[in-house]
Amino acid sequence: MRKNIILCGVGGQGTVLASRLISSAAMARRIPVLSAETIGMAQRGGSVFSHLRMGEGLYSPMIARHEADLMIAFEPGEAVRLLPFLKQDGRMIVSSRAVMPVTAALSGTGYRPEEMLAYLSSRVAGLTVVDAEKALQEVGSPKVLNLILLGAALRSGALGLDPEDLKQAVRRLIPEKFHELNFRALDYKA
Amino acid sequence: MHDEFLMGNEAIALGALAAGVNVVCGYPGTPSTEVLETVAKRRDGSVYVEWSVNEKVAMELAGGASYAGARALVTMKQMGLNVASDPLMCLEYIGVKGGLVVLVADDPGPISSQTEQDTRSFAAFSKVPLFDPSSAEEAYRMVQEAFDFSEKYRTPVFLRPTTRVSHGYASIRIRDPEEYTVHKPEGFEKDSSRWVIFPRLSFANHRRIEERNALLHDVFSDSPLNRIEQETGLPKDIRKGIAAGGFSYTYVMEARASLGALRTLKVSTPFPFPEKLAVTFLSGLDEVLCVEELDPYIEKELIYICGKYGLKTRILGKMTGHMPLSGENSRDSVQAAVAAFMNIHLPAEPAEEPPPLPVRPPVLCAGCPHRASFYAVKQAMKGQKTAFCGDIGCYTLGNAMPLDMVDTCLCMGAGLGIAQSLNRLEKDRSCFAFVGDSTFFASALPGVVNAVYNQAEFTLVVLDNSTTAMTGHQPHPGTGHTMMGEVVEKISIESILRGIGVSAVETVDPLDHALAVETVRKTAALPGVKAIIFRSPCVALFRSSAQVTIDPAACIGCKKCIREIGCPALSFRDGKAVVDAGQCNGCTLCKQLCPVKAITGGESHA
Ligand code: SF4
Ligand code: SF4
């Protein structure tokens, strides 16, 4: 099995942990994993990404344009930004909720997430939009967007992993008191 | 042996531990920081580890450890090598006893640095051999080899990952702690003819170094680290090759898989260059494309070799316009360059017109005390002729609108010197130098001594958030704990400044806005060198659960809170300011400036 996965969002949204959970789950299945992500200044509210590649015979952890089988986007604007990396027939999971940059609040020139989502649905056949406000409310924590999106990715089949693989990874990487909440987020269906 | 999913920097740390390293020191800097942190986490009690006050001191510690026969690793980013270059240049002439590996992480892009300097060129300049890994896995093996090599040839050795190697992850097979090499330092032996640098010794050792490095050209030609990947499956008349090193090598190998496999030279030891191997590689080739980041280093070496051996191969790369002169390479840019080199026509990208995308410059965190400090100085100095000299750290982000409080930024500690000169040339300009607490200890002290003694006039502002925030919260002399886990006496910034003779030293909580403004106003008006210490902990380290709320009925929509301070937790919706509860840290800065008291809650500072 070979898979190229991109996670993207805004610094502080939890893309890194999501990427780590997928890697850990794949490793437990003895699938070689390479990955790369944004570290440094951009983590303070900038655009961030994780590239994650699974399979044999890979050299670079970086993914080229039109090479990603799956994109998990934590923010609609960031999804559009990295769309060129998605394969023609690639799957995308995207959170509906926009994170406005401070500059937008200052000048009053934000962007409209609906416009981003419309653009995505006109180009991505395998698009799943997750209503983040509703999902976070129903799961009952503002902090688990990453697990909710991972759950949607699991059910799309494009992750190539089972729910149990990811639950094991949660057990390995996340403190026990959060397991219940994270499992709930992972199992959440709109 | 076991498998672990490791970041390149973690792999380097575990490689060093496996090689029996005894002493590890360094100064934090992206992308090098995780090496030392991983050593601290995974070491056993016998390994000494510390964040030193700066890179120069770290290099000297590592040198001393090596004099005593210990294996030492010193870590820094490329900017830090500038600071450490004095001891390192000399150390190469003195030589080492215990293996000494100098880890310097380069930053093509640059992603989080002031320059795109290339440590490979520094290696050639300083004559220190350099290992250049292409992946986390290779870095793990190389660091172990580097220790043996250092001892065998009695020289410090560079290990130079770039950002993508340092921060890339891979599943790697590594040694278990029981399998680690045990290295016992023999201790220091007095021998002034060896350890004391004098012109005569330098003359003799200079010759030895050149002779050794000439020998290393051959040693590295035979080393499996450098190698030729042969061409396969190409038409006979293609007489072209690619030379690559570092992370770019992985891009080339990916391009080979899809475009066809040209003969490829992997250069893992750019200095001393594997000359004989390069001659073998070049023979029979008409053209070679060099794929590398930062300097055209391999390119120049190959041009030199062609001249020396009378080879007719054309060497292409940055200097011929075939590769970009600055910035990072990528899968796609290398794919395109290699395809063009092979005369392969890639299908054109369909023209897409996505809706305009938001720009996301990095910003100070919600509730960051630096925002309050900058805002206090801004308010206090309104209408006056000023210069705000910034420095390197999170607080460089004080340059962003609406704060706009960084007029200059050069390198660590430079703001002090710049502020002194700006005032000397324009006496009516009130000059400020901002430094963080970690930077204060690392590189501001000589600047303060200089200012006081030479009768300069400026205001030093120390932004003391009790950590090294930008790089992920390392301890420093003002924090009261060490990497060995000891709780120690803090070094007081106030006492240092008073000891040097700074006349006025005021400490104030920047989140008490009125008091902070008043303190700046009074202090800046004094003659000579004076200091204000804004003390308030980093919010990323001490998260507060208190948050403010905005009463929509009371808010008059004046936007003052948004316009003045640019906190990322504040936005404007339907004519009212709103707080993002997920981000707000309850610092109350916005609350203190709302004209109608529409904002309530948070922690009290005033
Ligand atoms: S109190 Fe105001 S300024 Fe401080 S973090 Fe919250 S919203 Fe931002
Ligand atoms: S400063 Fe006060 S009144 Fe003005 S927008 Fe902000 S919350 Fe509303």
CSV table of C-alpha atoms in Angstrom, one decimal, chain B residues 126-551:
chain,number,residue,atom,x,y,z
B,126,SER,CA,37.4,26.8,8.5
B,127,LYS,CA,38.9,23.6,7.1
B,128,VAL,CA,36.6,21.5,9.3
B,129,PRO,CA,35.3,18.3,7.5
B,130,LEU,CA,31.5,18.2,7.0
B,131,PHE,CA,28.9,15.5,6.8
B,132,ASP,CA,25.7,16.4,4.9
B,133,PRO,CA,22.8,14.0,5.6
B,134,SER,CA,19.9,13.6,3.2
B,135,SER,CA,17.5,12.0,5.6
B,136,ALA,CA,16.8,11.3,9.2
B,137,GLU,CA,18.0,7.8,8.8
B,138,GLU,CA,21.3,8.8,7.2
B,139,ALA,CA,21.8,11.5,9.9
B,140,TYR,CA,21.4,8.8,12.6
B,141,ARG,CA,24.2,6.8,11.0
B,142,MET,CA,26.4,9.8,10.2
B,143,VAL,CA,26.5,11.2,13.6
B,144,GLN,CA,28.0,7.9,14.9
B,145,GLU,CA,30.5,7.8,12.1
B,146,ALA,CA,31.4,11.4,12.7
B,147,PHE,CA,32.6,10.7,16.3
B,148,ASP,CA,35.0,8.0,15.1
B,149,PHE,CA,36.1,10.1,12.3
B,150,SER,CA,36.7,13.1,14.6
B,151,GLU,CA,39.0,11.0,16.9
B,152,LYS,CA,40.8,9.3,14.0
B,153,TYR,CA,41.7,12.6,12.3
B,154,ARG,CA,41.8,14.7,15.4
B,155,THR,CA,39.5,17.3,14.1
B,156,PRO,CA,36.1,18.8,14.9
B,157,VAL,CA,33.5,17.5,12.4
B,158,PHE,CA,30.4,19.3,11.2
B,159,LEU,CA,27.1,17.5,10.9
B,160,ARG,CA,24.9,19.8,8.8
B,161,PRO,CA,21.2,18.8,8.4
B,162,THR,CA,18.9,21.4,6.7
B,163,THR,CA,15.4,22.2,8.0
B,164,ARG,CA,13.6,19.4,6.1
B,165,VAL,CA,16.1,16.8,7.4
B,166,SER,CA,16.0,18.1,10.9
B,167,HIS,CA,12.2,18.3,11.0
B,168,GLY,CA,11.3,15.4,8.7
B,169,TYR,CA,10.1,12.2,10.4
B,170,ALA,CA,10.8,8.6,9.4
B,171,SER,CA,10.5,5.2,10.9
B,172,ILE,CA,14.1,4.2,11.7
B,173,ARG,CA,15.8,1.1,13.1
B,174,ILE,CA,17.9,2.2,16.0
B,175,ARG,CA,20.1,0.7,18.7
B,176,ASP,CA,18.7,-0.2,22.2
B,177,PRO,CA,20.4,1.5,25.1
B,178,GLU,CA,22.1,-1.7,26.1
B,179,GLU,CA,23.8,-1.7,22.7
B,180,TYR,CA,25.2,1.8,23.0
B,181,THR,CA,29.0,2.3,22.8
B,182,VAL,CA,30.5,3.2,26.1
B,183,HIS,CA,33.1,6.0,25.9
B,184,LYS,CA,35.2,6.7,29.0
B,185,PRO,CA,37.1,10.0,28.9
B,186,GLU,CA,40.7,9.6,29.8
B,187,GLY,CA,41.0,13.0,31.4
B,188,PHE,CA,43.1,16.1,30.6
B,189,GLU,CA,46.8,15.8,30.2
B,190,LYS,CA,48.9,18.9,30.5
B,191,ASP,CA,50.9,19.6,27.3
B,192,SER,CA,51.4,23.2,26.5
B,193,SER,CA,52.9,22.4,23.1
B,194,ARG,CA,49.5,20.9,22.2
B,195,TRP,CA,46.8,23.0,23.9
B,196,VAL,CA,48.3,26.5,23.8
B,197,ILE,CA,47.8,28.2,20.5
B,198,PHE,CA,50.8,30.3,19.4
B,199,PRO,CA,51.8,31.5,15.9
B,200,ARG,CA,54.5,28.9,15.6
B,201,LEU,CA,52.1,26.1,16.5
B,202,SER,CA,49.5,27.5,14.1
B,203,PHE,CA,52.1,27.6,11.3
B,204,ALA,CA,53.0,23.9,11.8
B,205,ASN,CA,49.4,22.8,12.3
B,206,HIS,CA,48.2,24.7,9.3
B,207,ARG,CA,50.4,22.6,7.1
B,208,ARG,CA,49.2,19.4,8.8
B,209,ILE,CA,45.6,20.4,8.3
B,210,GLU,CA,46.1,21.0,4.6
B,211,GLU,CA,47.9,17.7,4.2
B,212,ARG,CA,45.2,15.8,6.1
B,213,ASN,CA,42.4,17.4,4.1
B,214,ALA,CA,44.2,16.5,0.8
B,215,LEU,CA,44.3,12.9,2.1
B,216,LEU,CA,40.6,13.1,3.0
B,217,HIS,CA,39.7,13.8,-0.6
B,218,ASP,CA,40.7,10.2,-1.3
B,219,VAL,CA,39.3,8.8,1.9
B,220,PHE,CA,35.9,10.3,1.1
B,221,SER,CA,36.1,9.1,-2.5
B,222,ASP,CA,36.3,5.6,-1.2
B,223,SER,CA,33.7,6.1,1.5
B,224,PRO,CA,30.2,4.5,0.8
B,225,LEU,CA,28.7,7.8,2.1
B,226,ASN,CA,29.5,9.3,-1.3
B,227,ARG,CA,28.3,7.3,-4.3
B,228,ILE,CA,27.4,7.1,-7.9
B,229,GLU,CA,23.9,5.9,-8.8
B,230,GLN,CA,24.3,4.6,-12.3
B,231,GLU,CA,22.0,5.5,-15.2
B,232,THR,CA,19.5,2.9,-16.2
B,233,GLY,CA,17.0,2.4,-18.9
B,234,LEU,CA,18.0,5.5,-20.9
B,235,PRO,CA,18.8,5.8,-24.6
B,236,LYS,CA,22.6,5.4,-25.1
B,237,ASP,CA,23.1,8.9,-26.5
B,238,ILE,CA,22.1,10.6,-23.3
B,239,ARG,CA,25.4,11.7,-21.8
B,240,LYS,CA,24.1,13.7,-18.9
B,241,GLY,CA,24.3,13.4,-15.1
B,242,ILE,CA,23.1,15.0,-11.9
B,243,ALA,CA,25.1,15.9,-8.8
B,244,ALA,CA,23.2,16.4,-5.6
B,245,GLY,CA,23.6,16.6,-1.9
B,246,GLY,CA,21.6,17.1,1.3
B,247,PHE,CA,17.8,17.0,1.2
B,248,SER,CA,17.8,17.8,-2.5
B,249,TYR,CA,19.2,14.3,-3.2
B,250,THR,CA,15.8,12.9,-2.2
B,251,TYR,CA,14.1,15.2,-4.7
B,252,VAL,CA,16.4,13.9,-7.4
B,253,MET,CA,15.8,10.3,-6.5
B,254,GLU,CA,12.0,10.9,-6.7
B,255,ALA,CA,12.5,12.6,-10.1
B,256,ARG,CA,14.6,9.6,-11.3
B,257,ALA,CA,11.7,7.3,-10.5
B,258,SER,CA,9.3,9.2,-12.8
B,259,LEU,CA,11.5,10.8,-15.4
B,260,GLY,CA,14.2,8.2,-16.0
B,261,ALA,CA,17.4,7.5,-14.2
B,262,LEU,CA,20.4,9.7,-15.1
B,263,ARG,CA,23.8,8.9,-13.6
B,264,THR,CA,23.7,10.6,-10.2
B,265,LEU,CA,26.5,11.6,-7.8
B,266,LYS,CA,25.5,11.9,-4.2
B,267,VAL,CA,27.8,14.1,-2.3
B,268,SER,CA,27.6,13.5,1.5
B,269,THR,CA,30.9,15.0,2.4
B,270,PRO,CA,31.1,18.3,0.5
B,271,PHE,CA,34.2,19.2,2.4
B,272,PRO,CA,36.8,17.7,1.7
B,273,PHE,CA,35.2,17.0,-1.6
B,274,PRO,CA,35.4,13.4,-2.9
B,275,GLU,CA,37.5,14.4,-5.8
B,276,LYS,CA,38.5,11.1,-7.4
B,277,LEU,CA,34.9,9.9,-7.2
B,278,ALA,CA,33.7,13.0,-9.0
B,279,VAL,CA,36.3,12.5,-11.8
B,280,THR,CA,34.9,9.0,-12.3
B,281,PHE,CA,31.3,10.4,-12.3
B,282,LEU,CA,32.2,13.2,-14.8
B,283,SER,CA,34.1,11.0,-17.3
B,284,GLY,CA,32.0,10.5,-20.4
B,285,LEU,CA,29.4,13.0,-19.5
B,286,ASP,CA,28.7,16.1,-21.6
B,287,GLU,CA,26.6,18.0,-19.1
B,288,VAL,CA,25.9,17.8,-15.4
B,289,LEU,CA,23.1,19.5,-13.5
B,290,CYS,CA,23.9,20.4,-9.8
B,291,VAL,CA,20.9,20.2,-7.5
B,292,GLU,CA,21.5,21.8,-4.1
B,293,GLU,CA,20.3,24.5,-1.8
B,294,LEU,CA,22.0,27.7,-0.6
B,295,ASP,CA,25.4,28.2,-2.2
B,296,PRO,CA,26.4,26.7,-5.6
B,297,TYR,CA,28.9,24.6,-3.6
B,298,ILE,CA,28.9,21.3,-5.5
B,299,GLU,CA,28.7,23.3,-8.7
B,300,LYS,CA,31.9,25.2,-8.0
B,301,GLU,CA,33.7,22.1,-6.9
B,302,LEU,CA,32.9,20.3,-10.1
B,303,ILE,CA,33.9,23.3,-12.2
B,304,TYR,CA,37.2,23.3,-10.3
B,305,ILE,CA,37.7,19.6,-10.9
B,306,CYS,CA,36.9,20.0,-14.6
B,307,GLY,CA,39.6,22.6,-14.8
B,308,LYS,CA,42.1,20.7,-12.8
B,309,TYR,CA,41.7,17.4,-14.7
B,310,GLY,CA,41.1,19.0,-18.1
B,311,LEU,CA,37.5,17.6,-18.4
B,312,LYS,CA,35.1,19.0,-21.0
B,313,THR,CA,31.9,18.5,-19.0
B,314,ARG,CA,29.6,21.5,-18.8
B,315,ILE,CA,28.5,22.1,-15.3
B,316,LEU,CA,25.0,23.6,-14.9
B,317,GLY,CA,23.3,24.9,-11.8
B,318,LYS,CA,22.7,28.2,-10.0
B,319,MET,CA,25.5,30.1,-11.7
B,320,THR,CA,24.2,29.2,-15.2
B,321,GLY,CA,20.6,30.1,-14.4
B,322,HIS,CA,19.4,26.5,-14.5
B,323,MET,CA,18.6,26.5,-10.7
B,324,PRO,CA,17.2,29.3,-8.5
B,325,LEU,CA,19.8,31.4,-6.7
B,326,SER,CA,18.0,31.5,-3.4
B,327,GLY,CA,15.2,29.7,-1.5
B,328,GLU,CA,14.3,26.1,-0.9
B,329,ASN,CA,14.0,23.5,-3.6
B,330,SER,CA,10.9,21.3,-3.8
B,331,ARG,CA,9.7,18.1,-5.3
B,332,ASP,CA,8.1,20.1,-8.1
B,333,SER,CA,10.9,22.6,-8.7
B,334,VAL,CA,13.5,19.8,-9.0
B,335,GLN,CA,11.2,17.7,-11.1
B,336,ALA,CA,10.8,20.6,-13.5
B,337,ALA,CA,14.5,21.4,-13.6
B,338,VAL,CA,15.5,17.8,-14.2
B,339,ALA,CA,12.8,17.4,-16.9
B,340,ALA,CA,14.0,20.5,-18.7
B,341,PHE,CA,17.6,19.2,-18.4
B,342,MET,CA,16.5,15.9,-20.0
B,343,ASN,CA,14.5,17.7,-22.7
B,344,ILE,CA,11.3,16.1,-21.4
B,345,HIS,CA,8.2,18.2,-21.9
B,346,LEU,CA,6.0,18.1,-18.8
B,347,PRO,CA,2.3,18.8,-19.4
B,348,ALA,CA,1.4,22.4,-18.5
B,349,GLU,CA,-0.5,23.1,-15.3
B,350,PRO,CA,-4.1,24.0,-16.0
B,351,ALA,CA,-4.6,27.7,-15.2
B,352,GLU,CA,-6.7,27.9,-12.0
B,353,GLU,CA,-8.3,31.0,-10.5
B,354,PRO,CA,-9.0,30.3,-6.9
B,355,PRO,CA,-10.7,32.9,-4.8
B,356,PRO,CA,-8.2,35.3,-3.2
B,357,LEU,CA,-6.6,33.6,-0.3
B,358,PRO,CA,-6.0,35.0,3.2
B,359,VAL,CA,-2.5,36.1,4.0
B,360,ARG,CA,-1.4,34.7,7.3
B,361,PRO,CA,1.6,36.5,8.7
B,362,PRO,CA,2.7,35.0,12.1
B,363,VAL,CA,1.5,37.0,15.0
B,364,LEU,CA,2.1,37.3,18.7
B,365,CYS,CA,-0.2,34.9,20.6
B,366,ALA,CA,-3.4,36.1,22.2
B,367,GLY,CA,-2.5,37.5,25.6
B,368,CYS,CA,1.2,37.6,24.8
B,369,PRO,CA,2.7,40.1,27.3
B,370,HIS,CA,5.1,41.4,24.6
B,371,ARG,CA,2.0,43.0,22.9
B,372,ALA,CA,1.3,44.9,26.1
B,373,SER,CA,4.9,46.0,26.4
B,374,PHE,CA,5.1,47.3,22.9
B,375,TYR,CA,1.8,49.0,23.3
B,376,ALA,CA,2.8,50.7,26.5
B,377,VAL,CA,6.0,52.1,24.9
B,378,LYS,CA,4.0,53.1,21.8
B,379,GLN,CA,1.5,55.0,23.9
B,380,ALA,CA,4.1,56.6,26.2
B,381,MET,CA,6.2,57.9,23.3
B,382,LYS,CA,3.4,59.1,21.0
B,383,GLY,CA,4.3,62.2,19.1
B,384,GLN,CA,8.0,62.0,19.9
B,385,LYS,CA,10.9,61.4,17.6
B,386,THR,CA,11.9,57.8,18.3
B,387,ALA,CA,13.7,54.6,17.0
B,388,PHE,CA,12.6,51.2,18.2
B,389,CYS,CA,15.5,48.7,17.7
B,390,GLY,CA,14.2,45.2,17.8
B,391,ASP,CA,15.9,41.8,18.2
B,392,ILE,CA,15.6,38.1,17.4
B,393,GLY,CA,12.8,36.2,19.1
B,394,CYS,CA,9.0,36.1,19.3
B,395,TYR,CA,9.1,39.8,19.9
B,396,THR,CA,10.3,40.4,16.3
B,397,LEU,CA,6.6,40.0,15.6
B,398,GLY,CA,6.1,43.3,17.3
B,399,ASN,CA,6.8,44.7,13.8
B,400,ALA,CA,3.3,43.7,12.6
B,401,MET,CA,0.5,46.1,12.2
B,402,PRO,CA,-1.1,47.6,14.2
B,403,LEU,CA,1.7,47.6,16.8
B,404,ASP,CA,4.4,48.5,14.2
B,405,MET,CA,7.0,48.8,16.9
B,406,VAL,CA,10.2,47.3,15.4
B,407,ASP,CA,12.2,49.8,13.3
B,408,THR,CA,15.3,47.7,13.0
B,409,CYS,CA,16.2,44.1,13.5
B,410,LEU,CA,19.7,42.7,12.6
B,411,CYS,CA,21.0,39.9,14.7
B,412,MET,CA,21.0,38.9,18.4
B,413,GLY,CA,21.9,41.8,20.6
B,414,ALA,CA,22.5,44.2,17.8
B,415,GLY,CA,19.7,46.5,18.8
B,416,LEU,CA,21.8,47.9,21.7
B,417,GLY,CA,24.6,49.0,19.4
B,418,ILE,CA,22.2,50.4,16.8
B,419,ALA,CA,20.2,52.4,19.4
B,420,GLN,CA,23.4,53.9,20.8
B,421,SER,CA,24.5,55.1,17.4
B,422,LEU,CA,21.2,56.4,16.2
B,423,ASN,CA,21.0,58.6,19.3
B,424,ARG,CA,24.6,59.7,19.0
B,425,LEU,CA,23.9,61.0,15.5
B,426,GLU,CA,20.6,62.6,16.3
B,427,LYS,CA,20.5,63.7,19.9
B,428,ASP,CA,16.8,64.5,19.7
B,429,ARG,CA,15.9,61.0,18.8
B,430,SER,CA,14.7,58.9,21.7
B,431,CYS,CA,16.1,55.4,21.1
B,432,PHE,CA,14.9,52.1,22.5
B,433,ALA,CA,16.5,48.7,22.3
B,434,PHE,CA,14.2,45.7,23.0
B,435,VAL,CA,15.7,42.4,24.0
B,436,GLY,CA,14.1,39.2,25.4
B,437,ASP,CA,15.4,37.7,28.6
B,438,SER,CA,17.2,34.8,26.8
B,439,THR,CA,18.8,37.2,24.4
B,440,PHE,CA,19.7,39.5,27.3
B,441,PHE,CA,22.0,36.8,28.7
B,442,ALA,CA,23.1,35.5,25.4
B,443,SER,CA,24.3,38.7,23.7
B,444,ALA,CA,23.2,42.0,25.3
B,445,LEU,CA,25.7,42.3,28.2
B,446,PRO,CA,28.7,43.7,26.2
B,447,GLY,CA,26.4,46.2,24.6
B,448,VAL,CA,25.2,47.5,28.0
B,449,VAL,CA,28.8,47.8,29.3
B,450,ASN,CA,29.7,49.6,26.2
B,451,ALA,CA,26.8,52.1,26.5
B,452,VAL,CA,27.3,52.9,30.1
B,453,TYR,CA,31.1,53.4,29.8
B,454,ASN,CA,30.9,55.4,26.6
B,455,GLN,CA,28.2,57.7,27.9
B,456,ALA,CA,25.5,56.6,25.4
B,457,GLU,CA,21.9,57.5,25.8
B,458,PHE,CA,19.1,55.1,25.2
B,459,THR,CA,16.4,53.0,26.9
B,460,LEU,CA,17.0,49.3,27.2
B,461,VAL,CA,13.7,47.4,27.4
B,462,VAL,CA,14.0,43.8,28.6
B,463,LEU,CA,11.0,41.7,27.7
B,464,ASP,CA,11.2,39.2,30.4
B,465,ASN,CA,8.7,36.3,29.9
B,466,SER,CA,10.9,33.8,31.9
B,467,THR,CA,11.7,31.5,29.0
B,468,THR,CA,13.1,31.2,25.5
B,469,ALA,CA,9.7,31.2,23.9
B,470,MET,CA,10.3,31.3,20.1
B,471,THR,CA,12.2,28.0,20.1
B,472,GLY,CA,10.0,26.1,22.5
B,473,HIS,CA,10.8,27.2,26.1
B,474,GLN,CA,14.3,26.3,27.0
B,475,PRO,CA,15.7,27.3,30.4
B,476,HIS,CA,18.3,30.1,30.6
B,477,PRO,CA,20.1,31.8,33.6
B,478,GLY,CA,17.0,33.8,34.5
B,479,THR,CA,14.6,30.9,34.8
B,480,GLY,CA,16.0,29.1,37.8
B,481,HIS,CA,16.3,25.6,36.4
B,482,THR,CA,18.7,23.7,34.2
B,483,MET,CA,18.5,20.9,31.7
B,484,MET,CA,20.0,18.5,34.3
B,485,GLY,CA,16.8,19.1,36.2
B,486,GLU,CA,18.4,21.1,39.0
B,487,VAL,CA,16.6,24.1,40.6
B,488,VAL,CA,19.2,26.8,41.0
B,489,GLU,CA,19.5,30.5,42.0
B,490,LYS,CA,18.2,32.7,39.2
B,491,ILE,CA,20.5,35.4,37.9
B,492,SER,CA,18.8,38.7,38.4
B,493,ILE,CA,18.7,41.0,35.4
B,494,GLU,CA,18.1,44.0,37.7
B,495,SER,CA,21.3,43.3,39.7
B,496,ILE,CA,23.4,42.9,36.6
B,497,LEU,CA,22.2,46.2,35.2
B,498,ARG,CA,22.7,48.0,38.4
B,499,GLY,CA,26.1,46.4,38.8
B,500,ILE,CA,27.2,47.7,35.4
B,501,GLY,CA,26.0,51.2,36.4
B,502,VAL,CA,22.7,51.6,34.6
B,503,SER,CA,21.2,54.5,36.6
B,504,ALA,CA,17.5,53.8,36.5
B,505,VAL,CA,16.3,50.2,36.5
B,506,GLU,CA,12.5,49.9,36.6
B,507,THR,CA,10.5,46.6,36.7
B,508,VAL,CA,6.8,46.7,35.8
B,509,ASP,CA,4.0,44.3,34.8
B,510,PRO,CA,3.2,45.3,31.1
B,511,LEU,CA,-0.4,44.1,31.6
B,512,ASP,CA,-1.0,46.9,34.1
B,513,HIS,CA,-1.3,49.3,31.2
B,514,ALA,CA,-1.6,52.7,32.9
B,515,LEU,CA,1.4,51.9,35.2
B,516,ALA,CA,3.4,50.6,32.3
B,517,VAL,CA,2.9,53.7,30.3
B,518,GLU,CA,3.7,56.0,33.2
B,519,THR,CA,6.9,54.0,33.9
B,520,VAL,CA,8.1,54.3,30.3
B,521,ARG,CA,7.3,58.0,30.2
B,522,LYS,CA,9.3,58.8,33.3
B,523,THR,CA,12.2,56.4,32.6
B,524,ALA,CA,12.7,57.4,29.0
B,525,ALA,CA,13.0,61.0,29.9
B,526,LEU,CA,16.0,60.4,32.1
B,527,PRO,CA,19.5,61.0,30.7
B,528,GLY,CA,22.1,58.3,29.9
B,529,VAL,CA,21.4,54.5,29.9
B,530,LYS,CA,18.3,53.4,31.6
B,531,ALA,CA,16.4,50.2,31.6
B,532,ILE,CA,12.8,49.0,31.9
B,533,ILE,CA,12.1,45.3,32.6
B,534,PHE,CA,8.7,44.2,31.5
B,535,ARG,CA,8.1,41.1,33.5
B,536,SER,CA,5.2,38.8,32.7
B,537,PRO,CA,5.2,35.1,31.9
B,538,CYS,CA,4.8,33.7,28.4
B,539,VAL,CA,1.2,32.7,27.8
B,540,ALA,CA,2.2,29.5,25.9
B,541,LEU,CA,3.9,28.4,29.1
B,542,PHE,CA,1.5,29.5,31.7
B,543,ARG,CA,-2.0,29.2,30.2
B,544,SER,CA,-4.6,31.1,32.0
B,545,SER,CA,-8.2,29.9,32.2
B,546,ALA,CA,-9.6,33.3,32.9
B,547,GLN,CA,-11.1,34.8,29.7
B,548,VAL,CA,-12.8,38.1,29.0
B,549,THR,CA,-16.2,38.5,27.5
B,550,ILE,CA,-17.6,41.4,25.6
B,551,ASP,CA,-21.2,42.6,26.3
